[in-house]
Short mmCIF file of C-alpha atoms and ligand atoms in Angstrom, two decimals:
data_model
loop_
_atom_site.label_atom_id
_atom_site.label_comp_id
_atom_site.label_asym_id
_atom_site.label_seq_id
_atom_site.Cartn_x
_atom_site.Cartn_y
_atom_site.Cartn_z
CA MET A 30 -45.59 -22.27 -10.48
CA THR A 31 -44.49 -25.84 -10.08
CA SER A 32 -43.49 -26.23 -13.42
CA ASP A 33 -41.25 -22.94 -13.28
CA ARG A 34 -39.78 -24.24 -10.13
CA ALA A 35 -38.72 -27.55 -11.94
CA GLU A 36 -37.36 -25.78 -14.69
CA LEU A 37 -35.25 -23.42 -12.53
CA ALA A 38 -33.89 -26.40 -10.38
CA ALA A 39 -33.42 -28.46 -13.47
CA ARG A 40 -31.55 -25.78 -15.10
CA PHE A 41 -29.27 -24.96 -12.29
CA ASP A 42 -25.52 -25.32 -13.08
CA LEU A 43 -23.09 -23.26 -11.06
CA ARG A 44 -20.72 -23.38 -13.97
CA HIS A 45 -23.20 -21.44 -16.34
CA LEU A 46 -25.29 -18.72 -14.62
CA ASP A 47 -27.02 -15.99 -16.54
CA SER A 48 -27.57 -12.34 -15.46
CA ALA A 49 -30.92 -12.93 -14.06
CA PHE A 50 -29.37 -15.37 -11.64
CA TYR A 51 -26.81 -12.58 -10.53
CA ASP A 52 -29.60 -10.37 -9.70
CA ASP A 53 -31.87 -12.69 -8.03
CA PRO A 54 -30.54 -16.20 -7.07
CA PHE A 55 -33.46 -16.78 -4.75
CA PRO A 56 -36.16 -18.29 -6.70
CA THR A 57 -33.46 -21.04 -7.92
CA TYR A 58 -32.40 -21.43 -4.36
CA HIS A 59 -35.96 -21.93 -3.30
CA ALA A 60 -36.57 -24.61 -6.34
CA LEU A 61 -33.74 -26.53 -5.37
CA ARG A 62 -34.49 -26.71 -1.84
CA GLU A 63 -37.91 -27.72 -2.35
CA LEU A 64 -37.19 -30.20 -5.42
CA ASP A 65 -33.54 -31.43 -5.19
CA PRO A 66 -31.97 -30.23 -1.82
CA VAL A 67 -28.87 -32.40 -2.07
CA ARG A 68 -28.41 -31.59 -5.75
CA ARG A 69 -25.74 -33.54 -7.68
CA MET A 70 -23.95 -31.41 -9.76
CA PRO A 71 -22.26 -32.67 -13.40
CA ASP A 72 -18.57 -32.65 -11.64
CA GLY A 73 -19.94 -35.11 -9.09
CA SER A 74 -20.18 -32.50 -5.97
CA VAL A 75 -23.24 -31.91 -4.43
CA PHE A 76 -24.94 -28.51 -3.68
CA LEU A 77 -26.73 -27.98 -0.46
CA THR A 78 -29.62 -25.56 0.07
CA ARG A 79 -31.47 -26.87 3.35
CA TYR A 80 -30.89 -24.99 6.27
CA ALA A 81 -30.87 -28.18 8.72
CA ASP A 82 -28.45 -30.02 6.34
CA ILE A 83 -26.05 -27.00 6.23
CA VAL A 84 -25.85 -26.60 10.03
CA ALA A 85 -25.00 -30.37 10.24
CA VAL A 86 -22.25 -30.16 7.89
CA TYR A 87 -20.58 -27.17 9.58
CA LYS A 88 -20.94 -28.95 13.00
CA ASP A 89 -19.17 -31.94 11.67
CA PRO A 90 -15.78 -30.80 10.79
CA LYS A 91 -14.18 -34.17 11.01
CA THR A 92 -16.55 -35.84 8.17
CA PHE A 93 -16.64 -32.44 6.21
CA SER A 94 -13.04 -31.16 5.89
CA SER A 95 -12.20 -27.49 4.99
CA ASP A 96 -8.95 -28.53 3.36
CA LYS A 97 -8.82 -27.37 -0.22
CA HIS A 98 -5.61 -28.94 -1.42
CA GLU A 99 -7.26 -31.35 -3.70
CA GLU A 100 -10.16 -29.05 -5.04
CA PHE A 101 -7.84 -26.00 -5.77
CA ALA A 102 -4.97 -28.26 -7.35
CA PRO A 103 -6.77 -28.48 -10.52
CA LYS A 104 -8.41 -24.86 -10.31
CA TYR A 105 -5.09 -22.89 -9.81
CA GLY A 106 -2.35 -25.09 -10.60
CA ASP A 107 0.93 -24.34 -9.19
CA SER A 108 0.67 -20.91 -8.59
CA PRO A 109 0.44 -17.91 -5.94
CA LEU A 110 -3.14 -18.29 -5.60
CA PHE A 111 -2.87 -22.07 -4.83
CA GLU A 112 -0.22 -21.41 -2.19
CA HIS A 113 -2.27 -18.61 -0.68
CA HIS A 114 -5.68 -20.35 -0.34
CA THR A 115 -4.30 -23.58 1.02
CA THR A 116 -2.11 -21.96 3.41
CA SER A 117 -5.07 -19.60 5.07
CA LEU A 118 -6.65 -20.88 8.21
CA VAL A 119 -10.24 -21.04 6.60
CA PHE A 120 -9.25 -23.64 3.97
CA ASN A 121 -7.51 -25.86 6.70
CA ASP A 122 -8.28 -28.09 9.49
CA PRO A 123 -6.77 -28.58 12.76
CA PRO A 124 -3.84 -28.03 13.60
CA LEU A 125 -3.05 -25.27 11.60
CA HIS A 126 -6.37 -24.01 11.78
CA THR A 127 -6.14 -24.09 15.40
CA ARG A 128 -3.05 -22.23 16.15
CA VAL A 129 -3.85 -19.42 13.61
CA ARG A 130 -7.54 -19.01 14.70
CA ARG A 131 -6.29 -18.66 18.31
CA LEU A 132 -3.59 -15.83 17.54
CA ILE A 133 -6.25 -13.94 15.71
CA ALA A 134 -9.39 -14.38 17.93
CA GLY A 135 -7.53 -13.31 21.11
CA ALA A 136 -6.95 -9.71 19.59
CA LEU A 137 -11.02 -9.70 18.26
CA THR A 138 -12.52 -10.14 21.82
CA PRO A 139 -15.45 -8.06 22.65
CA ARG A 140 -13.67 -5.77 24.58
CA HIS A 141 -11.15 -5.06 21.76
CA ILE A 142 -14.08 -4.41 19.42
CA ALA A 143 -15.59 -2.20 21.69
CA ALA A 144 -12.36 -0.13 21.94
CA MET A 145 -12.74 0.27 18.01
CA GLU A 146 -15.88 1.83 18.17
CA ALA A 147 -14.91 5.72 18.65
CA ASP A 148 -12.39 5.74 15.67
CA LEU A 149 -15.35 3.97 13.58
CA VAL A 150 -17.78 6.57 14.21
CA THR A 151 -15.18 9.36 13.52
CA LEU A 152 -14.38 7.69 10.11
CA VAL A 153 -18.04 7.03 9.10
CA ASP A 154 -19.03 10.78 10.25
CA GLY A 155 -16.23 12.17 8.11
CA LEU A 156 -17.64 10.03 4.98
CA LEU A 157 -21.00 11.32 5.93
CA ASP A 158 -19.96 14.93 5.85
CA ALA A 159 -18.13 14.71 2.64
CA MET A 160 -21.25 13.16 1.07
CA ALA A 161 -23.56 15.71 2.48
CA HIS A 162 -21.19 18.30 0.74
CA TRP A 163 -21.50 16.66 -2.61
CA ALA A 164 -25.04 15.99 -2.08
CA GLY A 165 -25.70 19.77 -1.26
CA ALA A 166 -23.87 20.30 -4.96
CA GLY A 167 -26.52 18.21 -6.38
CA GLU A 168 -24.49 15.26 -7.25
CA THR A 169 -25.62 11.73 -7.35
CA ILE A 170 -23.51 9.85 -4.88
CA ASP A 171 -22.28 5.96 -5.33
CA LEU A 172 -22.66 4.80 -2.02
CA ILE A 173 -20.13 2.02 -2.81
CA ALA A 174 -17.46 4.15 -3.93
CA ALA A 175 -18.08 6.91 -1.19
CA PHE A 176 -19.18 4.97 1.75
CA ALA A 177 -19.50 1.12 2.01
CA GLY A 178 -16.29 0.26 0.33
CA ALA A 179 -14.35 3.29 2.11
CA ILE A 180 -14.88 1.64 5.71
CA PRO A 181 -13.72 -1.78 5.94
CA VAL A 182 -10.45 -1.11 4.38
CA GLU A 183 -9.51 1.37 6.96
CA ILE A 184 -10.53 -0.90 10.00
CA ILE A 185 -8.69 -3.69 8.72
CA GLY A 186 -5.95 -1.48 8.06
CA ASN A 187 -6.10 -0.43 11.68
CA LEU A 188 -6.28 -4.03 12.92
CA LEU A 189 -3.03 -4.77 11.19
CA GLY A 190 -1.45 -1.41 11.85
CA VAL A 191 -1.10 -0.91 8.13
CA PRO A 192 0.21 2.65 7.64
CA HIS A 193 -2.55 4.95 6.32
CA ALA A 194 -0.35 6.08 3.32
CA GLU A 195 0.12 2.58 2.34
CA ARG A 196 -3.59 1.40 2.13
CA GLY A 197 -4.24 2.47 -1.42
CA PRO A 198 -3.94 -0.78 -3.36
CA MET A 199 -5.47 -2.89 -0.70
CA ARG A 200 -9.05 -3.02 -1.80
CA ASP A 201 -8.14 -3.71 -5.30
CA TRP A 202 -5.76 -6.66 -4.30
CA SER A 203 -8.53 -8.06 -1.93
CA LEU A 204 -11.04 -7.76 -4.88
CA ALA A 205 -8.77 -9.53 -7.13
CA ILE A 206 -7.94 -12.48 -4.78
CA LEU A 207 -11.39 -13.20 -3.69
CA GLY A 208 -12.86 -12.80 -7.34
CA ALA A 209 -10.62 -15.68 -8.45
CA LEU A 210 -12.52 -17.91 -5.83
CA GLU A 211 -15.68 -17.85 -8.11
CA PRO A 212 -16.75 -21.47 -9.19
CA VAL A 213 -15.05 -20.73 -12.88
CA PRO A 214 -12.55 -17.95 -12.84
CA SER A 215 -11.60 -16.71 -16.24
CA ALA A 216 -8.07 -16.65 -17.11
CA GLU A 217 -8.04 -12.96 -16.57
CA MET A 218 -9.67 -13.21 -13.07
CA GLN A 219 -6.85 -15.78 -12.31
CA ALA A 220 -4.22 -13.74 -13.61
CA ARG A 221 -5.12 -10.95 -11.47
CA GLY A 222 -5.62 -12.91 -8.60
CA ASN A 223 -1.97 -14.20 -8.94
CA ALA A 224 -0.48 -10.81 -9.37
CA ALA A 225 -2.48 -9.60 -6.31
CA VAL A 226 -1.08 -12.31 -4.21
CA ARG A 227 2.48 -11.66 -5.32
CA GLU A 228 2.24 -7.79 -4.84
CA MET A 229 0.75 -8.44 -1.26
CA LEU A 230 3.06 -11.03 -0.41
CA ALA A 231 5.81 -8.43 -1.22
CA TYR A 232 4.35 -5.74 0.73
CA LEU A 233 3.60 -7.72 3.91
CA GLU A 234 7.08 -9.13 3.83
CA GLY A 235 8.44 -5.52 4.28
CA LEU A 236 5.66 -4.61 6.87
CA VAL A 237 6.37 -7.86 8.86
CA ALA A 238 10.11 -6.85 8.85
CA ARG A 239 9.40 -3.43 10.16
CA ARG A 240 6.88 -4.93 12.83
CA ALA A 241 9.49 -7.23 14.02
CA GLN A 242 12.07 -4.62 14.61
CA ALA A 243 9.55 -2.27 16.41
CA PRO A 244 6.66 -4.46 17.67
CA GLY A 245 3.43 -3.27 18.60
CA ASP A 246 1.20 -4.02 21.65
CA ALA A 247 0.36 -7.55 21.51
CA GLU A 248 -2.74 -7.33 23.28
CA THR A 249 -4.50 -5.29 20.13
CA ASP A 250 -2.10 -5.50 17.38
CA VAL A 251 -2.96 -8.63 15.41
CA LEU A 252 0.33 -8.32 13.29
CA THR A 253 2.45 -8.42 16.45
CA ARG A 254 0.76 -11.24 17.90
CA LEU A 255 1.09 -13.41 14.70
CA ILE A 256 4.70 -12.72 14.67
CA GLN A 257 5.28 -13.53 18.40
CA GLY A 258 3.09 -16.42 18.35
CA GLU A 259 1.62 -18.00 21.31
CA ALA A 260 3.43 -17.52 24.73
CA GLY A 261 5.43 -20.84 25.34
CA GLY A 262 3.72 -22.31 22.12
CA GLU A 263 4.52 -22.74 18.16
CA ARG A 264 5.21 -19.66 16.10
CA LEU A 265 3.88 -19.50 12.30
CA LEU A 266 6.26 -20.39 9.53
CA ALA A 267 7.10 -17.23 7.48
CA LYS A 268 4.89 -18.43 4.94
CA GLU A 269 1.84 -19.22 7.28
CA LEU A 270 2.26 -15.64 8.72
CA LEU A 271 2.19 -14.15 5.52
CA HIS A 272 -0.58 -15.68 3.93
CA ASN A 273 -2.91 -15.61 6.91
CA CYS A 274 -2.41 -11.90 7.14
CA ILE A 275 -3.17 -11.80 3.42
CA PHE A 276 -6.57 -13.62 4.25
CA LEU A 277 -7.40 -11.33 7.09
CA LEU A 278 -7.12 -8.35 5.16
CA ASN A 279 -9.52 -9.81 2.55
CA ALA A 280 -12.03 -11.43 4.93
CA GLY A 281 -12.82 -8.08 6.25
CA HIS A 282 -13.30 -6.23 3.17
CA GLU A 283 -15.63 -7.47 0.52
CA THR A 284 -17.95 -8.86 3.17
CA THR A 285 -18.42 -6.05 5.16
CA THR A 286 -18.64 -3.43 2.34
CA ASN A 287 -21.44 -5.73 1.12
CA LEU A 288 -23.20 -5.72 4.41
CA ILE A 289 -23.28 -1.93 4.28
CA GLY A 290 -24.44 -1.58 0.64
CA ASN A 291 -27.12 -4.38 0.69
CA GLY A 292 -28.43 -2.87 3.97
CA LEU A 293 -28.73 0.60 2.62
CA ARG A 294 -30.15 -0.94 -0.63
CA CYS A 295 -32.73 -3.25 1.25
CA LEU A 296 -33.81 -0.42 3.29
CA ALA A 297 -34.51 2.04 0.02
CA ASP A 298 -36.21 -0.80 -1.39
CA ALA A 299 -38.72 -1.11 1.60
CA PRO A 300 -39.59 2.26 2.79
CA ALA A 301 -41.76 1.02 5.70
CA GLN A 302 -38.95 -0.69 7.12
CA LYS A 303 -36.83 2.32 6.92
CA GLN A 304 -39.30 4.47 8.50
CA ARG A 305 -39.39 1.65 11.35
CA LEU A 306 -35.86 2.17 12.00
CA LEU A 307 -36.02 5.90 11.90
CA ASP A 308 -38.72 5.49 14.57
CA GLN A 309 -37.16 2.90 16.51
CA PRO A 310 -33.29 3.27 16.06
CA GLU A 311 -32.56 0.81 18.80
CA LEU A 312 -33.65 -1.83 16.17
CA ILE A 313 -30.31 -1.31 14.39
CA ALA A 314 -28.55 -4.64 15.74
CA SER A 315 -31.90 -6.66 14.60
CA ALA A 316 -31.88 -4.91 11.29
CA VAL A 317 -28.29 -5.60 10.55
CA GLU A 318 -28.96 -9.53 11.45
CA GLU A 319 -31.87 -9.24 8.83
CA VAL A 320 -29.61 -8.01 6.23
CA LEU A 321 -27.18 -10.56 6.83
CA ARG A 322 -29.87 -13.26 6.53
CA ILE A 323 -31.87 -11.92 3.65
CA GLU A 324 -28.82 -10.50 1.57
CA SER A 325 -26.09 -12.53 2.80
CA SER A 326 -22.70 -11.10 1.92
CA ASN A 327 -21.15 -14.51 1.35
CA GLN A 328 -23.52 -16.92 -0.26
CA LEU A 329 -21.49 -20.17 -0.70
CA GLY A 330 -19.04 -22.21 1.61
CA ASN A 331 -17.33 -25.48 0.88
CA ARG A 332 -16.51 -29.04 2.19
CA ILE A 333 -14.98 -32.09 1.03
CA THR A 334 -15.90 -35.56 2.57
CA THR A 335 -13.25 -37.46 4.69
CA ALA A 336 -15.18 -40.68 4.65
CA ALA A 337 -18.58 -42.20 3.35
CA THR A 338 -21.51 -40.46 4.58
CA ARG A 339 -25.25 -39.38 3.89
CA ILE A 340 -27.13 -35.97 3.68
CA GLY A 341 -30.87 -36.81 3.67
CA ASP A 342 -31.24 -39.91 1.24
CA VAL A 343 -28.36 -39.29 -0.70
CA ALA A 344 -25.21 -41.42 -0.07
CA LEU A 345 -21.82 -39.32 -0.47
CA ALA A 346 -18.44 -41.39 -1.41
CA PRO A 347 -15.04 -39.98 0.43
CA ARG A 348 -13.74 -37.11 -1.12
CA THR A 349 -17.19 -35.64 -2.30
CA GLN A 350 -17.03 -32.10 -2.90
CA VAL A 351 -19.86 -30.09 -0.88
CA THR A 352 -21.24 -26.67 -1.66
CA LEU A 353 -23.15 -24.96 1.40
CA CYS A 354 -25.47 -22.51 -0.08
CA ILE A 355 -25.62 -19.97 2.92
CA GLY A 356 -27.97 -17.77 0.67
CA ALA A 357 -30.63 -20.52 0.37
CA ALA A 358 -30.27 -21.69 3.99
CA ASN A 359 -30.90 -18.34 5.09
CA ARG A 360 -34.37 -18.26 3.26
CA ASP A 361 -35.15 -21.62 4.21
CA PRO A 362 -38.91 -21.36 5.22
CA ALA A 363 -38.52 -24.27 7.52
CA GLN A 364 -36.14 -22.06 9.64
CA PHE A 365 -37.59 -18.56 8.97
CA PRO A 366 -41.26 -17.80 8.52
CA ASP A 367 -42.04 -15.46 5.37
CA PRO A 368 -38.30 -15.70 4.40
CA ASP A 369 -38.15 -13.35 1.24
CA THR A 370 -39.77 -10.54 3.25
CA LEU A 371 -37.26 -8.04 5.25
CA ASP A 372 -38.18 -7.57 8.86
CA ILE A 373 -35.81 -5.46 10.68
CA GLY A 374 -37.38 -6.68 14.07
CA ARG A 375 -37.04 -10.57 13.47
CA THR A 376 -36.52 -12.74 16.08
CA PRO A 377 -35.40 -15.37 16.42
CA ASN A 378 -32.94 -15.04 13.60
CA ARG A 379 -30.57 -17.75 13.72
CA HIS A 380 -29.00 -17.18 10.24
CA VAL A 381 -25.56 -18.81 8.92
CA ALA A 382 -24.39 -15.79 7.39
CA PHE A 383 -21.14 -16.06 9.54
CA GLY A 384 -21.04 -20.02 9.13
CA SER A 385 -21.25 -22.11 12.00
CA GLY A 386 -18.94 -24.50 14.01
CA ILE A 387 -15.26 -24.38 14.40
CA HIS A 388 -14.74 -21.97 11.38
CA GLN A 389 -17.49 -19.37 12.34
CA CYS A 390 -16.25 -16.02 11.36
CA VAL A 391 -13.86 -14.73 13.92
CA GLY A 392 -14.48 -11.11 12.52
CA MET A 393 -18.35 -11.18 13.00
CA GLY A 394 -18.12 -8.79 15.94
CA LEU A 395 -16.30 -6.54 14.13
CA GLY A 396 -18.58 -6.91 10.75
CA ARG A 397 -21.69 -6.45 13.03
CA LEU A 398 -20.28 -3.33 14.39
CA GLU A 399 -19.38 -1.52 11.16
CA GLY A 400 -22.61 -2.73 10.02
CA ARG A 401 -24.35 -0.86 13.01
CA ILE A 402 -22.45 2.12 12.79
CA ALA A 403 -22.51 2.72 8.92
CA ILE A 404 -26.02 1.85 8.24
CA GLY A 405 -27.69 3.24 11.67
CA ARG A 406 -25.75 6.85 11.31
CA PHE A 407 -26.30 7.08 7.55
CA VAL A 408 -29.93 6.47 7.84
CA ALA A 409 -30.05 9.00 10.52
CA ARG A 410 -28.12 11.52 8.61
CA PHE A 411 -29.95 10.96 5.31
CA PRO A 412 -33.43 9.76 5.94
CA GLY A 413 -35.00 10.57 2.74
CA TYR A 414 -32.15 9.05 0.61
CA ARG A 415 -33.27 6.85 -2.66
CA LEU A 416 -31.85 4.81 -5.26
CA ALA A 417 -31.16 7.37 -8.28
CA GLY A 418 -30.22 5.16 -11.01
CA PRO A 419 -29.55 1.41 -12.01
CA ALA A 420 -27.89 -0.20 -9.24
CA GLN A 421 -25.26 -2.58 -10.38
CA ARG A 422 -24.65 -5.97 -8.94
CA SER A 423 -21.40 -7.64 -8.87
CA ARG A 424 -21.56 -10.66 -11.10
CA ARG A 425 -20.33 -13.24 -8.60
CA VAL A 426 -22.16 -15.85 -7.15
CA ARG A 427 -19.97 -16.17 -3.95
CA PHE A 428 -19.97 -12.92 -2.78
CA ARG A 429 -23.23 -10.87 -3.14
CA GLY A 430 -23.23 -7.13 -3.56
CA HIS A 431 -23.10 -4.06 -5.58
CA VAL A 432 -20.23 -2.55 -7.52
CA ALA A 433 -22.44 0.73 -7.82
CA LEU A 434 -25.47 1.78 -5.85
CA PRO A 435 -26.19 5.33 -7.29
CA CYS A 436 -28.29 7.51 -4.66
CA ALA A 437 -29.83 10.90 -4.04
CA LEU A 438 -29.30 11.60 -0.52
CA LEU A 439 -31.42 14.73 -0.23
CA GLY A 440 -34.91 15.96 -0.49
C1 HEM B 520 -20.29 -9.04 7.08
C2 HEM B 520 -19.13 -9.42 7.23
C3 HEM B 520 -18.76 -10.92 7.29
C4 HEM B 520 -19.17 -12.10 6.77
C5 HEM B 520 -20.54 -12.16 6.08
C6 HEM B 520 -18.23 -12.99 7.03
C7 HEM B 520 -18.35 -14.34 6.48
C8 HEM B 520 -17.72 -15.34 7.05
C9 HEM B 520 -17.86 -16.62 6.87
C10 HEM B 520 -19.32 -17.25 6.29
C11 HEM B 520 -16.83 -17.39 7.40
C12 HEM B 520 -16.92 -19.16 7.45
C13 HEM B 520 -15.97 -19.64 6.39
C14 HEM B 520 -16.32 -21.14 6.40
O1 HEM B 520 -16.65 -21.68 7.52
O2 HEM B 520 -15.83 -21.80 5.39
C15 HEM B 520 -16.02 -16.43 7.89
C16 HEM B 520 -14.56 -16.69 8.11
C17 HEM B 520 -13.72 -15.99 8.70
N1 HEM B 520 -13.65 -14.56 8.69
FE1 HEM B 520 -15.52 -13.30 8.27
N2 HEM B 520 -16.85 -12.42 7.51
C18 HEM B 520 -17.22 -11.05 7.75
C19 HEM B 520 -16.48 -10.38 8.34
C20 HEM B 520 -14.99 -10.55 8.58
C21 HEM B 520 -14.13 -9.61 9.49
C22 HEM B 520 -14.41 -8.15 9.54
C23 HEM B 520 -13.16 -10.24 9.50
C24 HEM B 520 -11.81 -9.91 10.26
C25 HEM B 520 -11.69 -8.97 11.15
C26 HEM B 520 -13.32 -11.64 9.28
C27 HEM B 520 -12.35 -12.67 9.41
C28 HEM B 520 -12.78 -14.24 9.30
C29 HEM B 520 -11.62 -15.18 9.48
C30 HEM B 520 -10.34 -15.04 10.13
C31 HEM B 520 -12.38 -16.27 9.11
C32 HEM B 520 -11.75 -17.74 9.32
C33 HEM B 520 -12.47 -18.35 10.47
C34 HEM B 520 -11.77 -19.87 10.36
O3 HEM B 520 -11.55 -20.47 9.43
O4 HEM B 520 -11.73 -20.31 11.60
N3 HEM B 520 -14.42 -12.01 8.72
N4 HEM B 520 -16.60 -15.16 7.64
#
């Protein structure tokens, strides 16, 4: 056992991962946390797996910067992907970060999110009706295509006021741009990502022009808020506005699809926990938190040091790239007893699936609401659902989810 762990830890290289790792990275993360929690990678970066270290990094944005110009220049060259990522709030420090964040956060308060619930329930129930119809005809349903992947695109589309008829390409654009964030994107992934940024910019330019002509309600319409800027404050440059809209459209997509897909998979794999949720539907909120913890949609985050510092007994020079392994932090036994077991009533559950500190996810209230409504209503409608074929995981290390989840819903 110890030697297995030692081998797993010794073998780990983010740039060369095998299929077994994509299926189940957690044994490797446990091994690293135990044996090499501040792992120095061959490229000089460090890979963190302890909860306490990761939270400490999140809480010190002065020493651990989110600015990605240095890291992304060699990765993307002078390209649309480079311009996009280095202009998004998540990959910037204050002051750009602060301005954009305030504008977005103002339209995502708990009051605004509560106001989205009725439309979300209608959307989810419509999808459940359609699935019931196909399942009645004996078809196996892919829960990603028919359900988990269909919800966030609509919700984010509503948030930015994208007309329904124009939402078709959004999911593919989003997958292409986020796919190119993998540690070693292939030339094809980069080409797809660059094309998606170009197409999305062209689309959004038109949308912004239309919205500037006919503004929406700045209270609730994020695009109108971003166009108008802060009352008496600065406005975003055209480039900042477009790239942050792209980011927002992307940030809420795959992450939330993965939350819903991972949740339904976890419950299918743990029938006693599914039954517990059926018996006590009020556990849905803590069930969603537990899915976020045990199968975190977003597994990795990144920072770069601005000054010499230390993590544990490892000294870091200025400009050291730091990878925060959220997936490992969320299964750290020092923070979560019995961390590999799904416990939908787990409390406390202070996971870092949404990050922490000044960049903590602005959309977490919305992501949680989508998770609660989608998973809760699905399980209530199809209590006997079960996997009906091999679940296909996406081969991504940063975003953990499925590309296909075939299920039988009835019987
Ligand atoms: C289950 C769903 C979601 C997960 C797991 C998730 C995860 C995260 C994480 C880990 C970060 C922090 C990145 C960092 O510190 O480096 C983040 C940031 C962010 N997320 Fe989410 N997210 C989710 C849903 C959403 C949704 C629905 C939206 C939009 C409505 C959204 C918008 C954002 C934005 C704008 C940021 C950047 C915040 C900043 O830099 O200040 N996210 N998200």
